[in-house]
Amino acid sequence: MSVGNSIPHDSGLGHVCGESVFIDDRAETRGEVHVGLVCSSIACGDLIEIDASEALRHPDCLGVFTAKDFVHKKWGTIVHDQPFLVEDKINYMSEPVCIVASRTRDSIEAIKHLVKLQEKAAAGIFTIQDARKNQSVIYRALKPFVQGNVDQALKMAPHKLTGTFTVGGQEHFYMESQAAVIYPLENGQLEIHSSSQHPSETQRTVAEALGLSLHQVVCVVKRMGGGFGGKESQAGPIAAYAALVAQKLKKPARLILTKDEDMKITGKRHPFQNEYEVAFDDDGKILGVKVLLQSDGGAYADLSASILDRAMFHFDGVYYLENVHIDAVCYRTNNHSNTAFRGFGGPQGNMTMESIIEDIAHFLKKDAAVVRLRNLYQGPNVKTPYGQNLENNMLPEIFRQLITTSEYEKRRVEIDKENLKKTGVLRGISITGTKFGIAFTARFLNQGNALVNLHLDGTVQVSTGATEMGQGVNTKIQQIVAHGFGIESGSVQVMTTSTEKNHNTSPTAASSGSDINGAAALKAVNKIKVNLIGLARKKFAGEVSSALKEYELEQNAETVPLDPNFIFQHGKVVELSTKKEISLKELISIAYQNRVSLGAYAHFKTGGLGFDKEKVEGKAFNYFTQGMAVSEVSVDEYTGEVKVLRVDLLMDLGRSINPGIDRGQVAGGFVQGMGWVTTENLFYDERRNLISHSPTTYKIPNIQDTPREFNIHFIENLNNDCNVYGSKAVGEPPLLLGSSVWTAVKHALSYRSKSNMVNLTSPATGEVVLMELTRLKRSP
Ligand code: MTE
Ligand code: QUE
Ligand code: MOS
């Protein structure tokens, strides 16, 4: 059976052979125009004038377009506050100001340089502190999450710590930059090919920008060369720039950002500065914690509000907090507008508690794993700070198994001993965890639809709103559909995503792409099966013999449940009670001859959700994907260099649909998380020009940086009955476990400090580690 097998990724071969088609692999069509963006060279101030006269004299220049050319001037997912192009106010460095159209790609740069911008700089806000001082706010939590009585706990507690947890942003570093090709069709219609996680929003953004109706715009997404959240909202304006040129010049238009442009223009993960007070007893049990989460939203709102919410939802991490107060605010600054990034604020919340626990352990001179166990969510039905019960709590079992299989205790003792020797290398070890809430916290997004076509040879084409960005959603949907029909996975083809086939789709995000679209596809499959079963029942009962008569199905596939007396397997349909069987292909042929539908459309919504932000109650998440990791690092005391020696990772993924793909997601997510907290650092010069804007200056993990020993295991859990085939979402959760590398560094540094708290910021780059080591050694 297909579900549960590690069949290869449906594009695996294409990727390694170079045959997979990304946006810029599309063949150039006749008359195609190349599009470029001219961007601001100040971070804050006024745009006085655009002088395009020289550019327009360039022989390859076909036009220069400005904000005036857009019908609607602004875009945005939640609020429309971000200008497509600067009108008068410049709000961040490298903000798009105008669009150039060129006959050839080679001339784009030359034409761009001929456009002269007159700008007048003003003082901007670039830090969370400055924004706070100026009360420059994008969004404030509607209401804090409160349980128990924190003030009381803080007053009475034997021990108290206060501090600030500081964590940096992160560049998505997808392999394929933001890209779009637009084909103008008849009657003003446009066909958009976009590298987008959110085709429906790209369709809407383009339509609004150009004053078109939604039925005039189709957005097609074959695949992305990585998205990681960066192509959820931000693919929209990119498509709109190219679409404007296509519409104005009535020619196909192509916009492909260079890596440098992409890194400078587009938003990144939100940096956070979280201020906390925590009270605890001699055993390390947390008696109360109060936190203010503060994020840098950048110049515009984008998805910052939902990201801040998710940070609040994940502050508790895997720890039960009896007395807790979580408040949050997102500031407006003159930085690039920050956006979704794998984890969606969750990592920034989750890691704060892990850092606090590391501090408590150091303060009490205890093993941090002991303190963690002391505070871990225990029992099957414990309450989170936002009032939702944690059902099917796997955390204690994951903790127990992982501590054993990773030989944590033995290694910890050894590290204690080793670090007494002055070798110049410190070692540290740490376990961290996550319970990642699966569902969009905006309830309306938890829906999807699917179209399934069963063809006469018994093969199937399926279309959903899910977009493939490498995560394997197509392969999982392929398996779900094949399993439903009881056929080989090779007989199912997942078709290109298009708003023409699937409408009003949600972004492929919140890790719920295969949950929602897989469930919708299965629903559509089941509708077809209801018809086929009805037919088989009649056929087996011999109800029709005359060639002139037709089997007629009086049932409605929408409402009839699947009859468990019929099973689809090995390409056959079997009636269990009579053991009669028929090949699926023959049944399909009979269905066609008898005019029975072999295609179905289905809509799915995740049931039971409904979180009330004003009352802080209700069900925010469908379920939690849970996992933990133990990381061991070495820190070179002379250079500050961190090496990840060993990682043991244990995840609860329910009944995995494809364990091979899930393993890839876990390894990739972990390493991406690890990069965020160790080497990936965004540097800006004094003008706020991003100077780490290419692979030479922005350090993502390479193969040498990955854990020397990397053990990934899944824990058995057959109980997740609220998701398709008992599976659990995998995309984002493992990223949060990368924090164990950072806490392990913090643990290593604690050996150089007797009484001082280790004051480590994230990312723990070589220089950050070295400076903290120096500080600790100076004042022991
Ligand atoms: N894996 C790959 N290879 N490329 C990606 O861009 N994006 C991640 C994750 N894994 C991503 C990835 C993010 S941010 C999300 S939300 C999920 O995949 C989305 O896909 P899913 O919902 O189908 O898991
Ligand atoms: C996780 C997510 C998203 C989210 C909430 C999550 C997300 C997203 C939105 C969102 C919210 C409000 C809107 C909207 C989208 O919320 O990706 O259009 O009006 O887009 O918990 O990943
Ligand atoms: Mo993922 S950040 O939800 O696209």
Coordinates of N, CA and C and ligand atoms in Angstrom, one line a residue, residues 77-78 201 232 303 306 310 344 439-442 444-445 507 509-510 621, ligand 2:
T77 N -1.0 41.4 2.9 CA -1.9 40.2 3.2 C -3.0 40.6 4.1
I78 N -2.6 41.2 5.2 CA -3.6 41.4 6.3 C -4.1 42.8 6.1
E201 N -3.3 34.4 -3.6 CA -3.0 35.8 -3.2 C -2.2 36.5 -4.3
E232 N 5.4 33.6 0.5 CA 4.0 33.5 0.9 C 3.3 34.8 0.5
L303 N 2.9 39.9 7.3 CA 2.3 38.9 8.2 C 2.7 39.1 9.6
S306 N 0.3 38.0 12.7 CA 0.1 36.6 12.8 C 1.4 35.9 13.4
R310 N 1.9 33.8 16.8 CA 2.5 32.5 16.9 C 3.7 32.4 17.9
F344 N 7.5 30.7 11.7 CA 6.5 31.8 11.8 C 6.4 32.4 13.2
A439 N -2.1 24.3 12.6 CA -3.3 25.0 12.1 C -2.9 26.4 11.9
F440 N -3.5 27.1 10.9 CA -3.4 28.5 10.8 C -4.2 29.1 12.0
T441 N -3.5 30.1 12.7 CA -4.3 30.7 13.8 C -5.4 31.6 13.3
A442 N -5.3 32.0 12.1 CA -6.4 32.7 11.4 C -7.3 31.6 10.9
F444 N -10.0 31.1 9.1 CA -10.5 30.9 7.7 C -9.5 30.3 6.8
L445 N -8.2 30.3 7.1 CA -7.2 29.7 6.2 C -7.2 28.2 6.3
P507 N -2.4 29.7 1.6 CA -1.0 29.6 1.3 C -0.5 28.2 1.7
A509 N 1.5 26.7 3.8 CA 2.2 27.3 4.9 C 1.7 26.7 6.2
A510 N 2.2 27.1 7.3 CA 1.8 26.6 8.6 C 2.0 25.1 8.7
F621 N -5.3 25.2 17.9 CA -4.6 24.3 17.0 C -5.3 22.9 16.9
Ligands
QUE2 C1 0.5 30.4 10.6 C2 0.7 30.8 9.3 C3 -0.1 31.9 8.8 C4 -1.0 32.5 9.6 C5 -1.2 32.0 10.9 C6 -0.4 31.0 11.4 C7 0.0 32.4 7.5 C8 -0.9 33.4 7.1 C9 -1.8 34.0 8.0 C10 -2.8 35.0 7.6 C11 -3.4 35.7 8.7 C12 -4.3 36.7 8.4 C13 -4.7 37.0 7.1 C14 -4.1 36.3 6.1 C15 -3.1 35.3 6.3 O1 -1.8 33.5 9.2 O2 0.8 31.9 6.7 O3 -4.5 36.5 4.8 O4 -5.6 37.9 6.8 O5 -0.8 33.9 5.8 O6 -0.6 30.5 12.6 O7 1.6 30.3 8.5

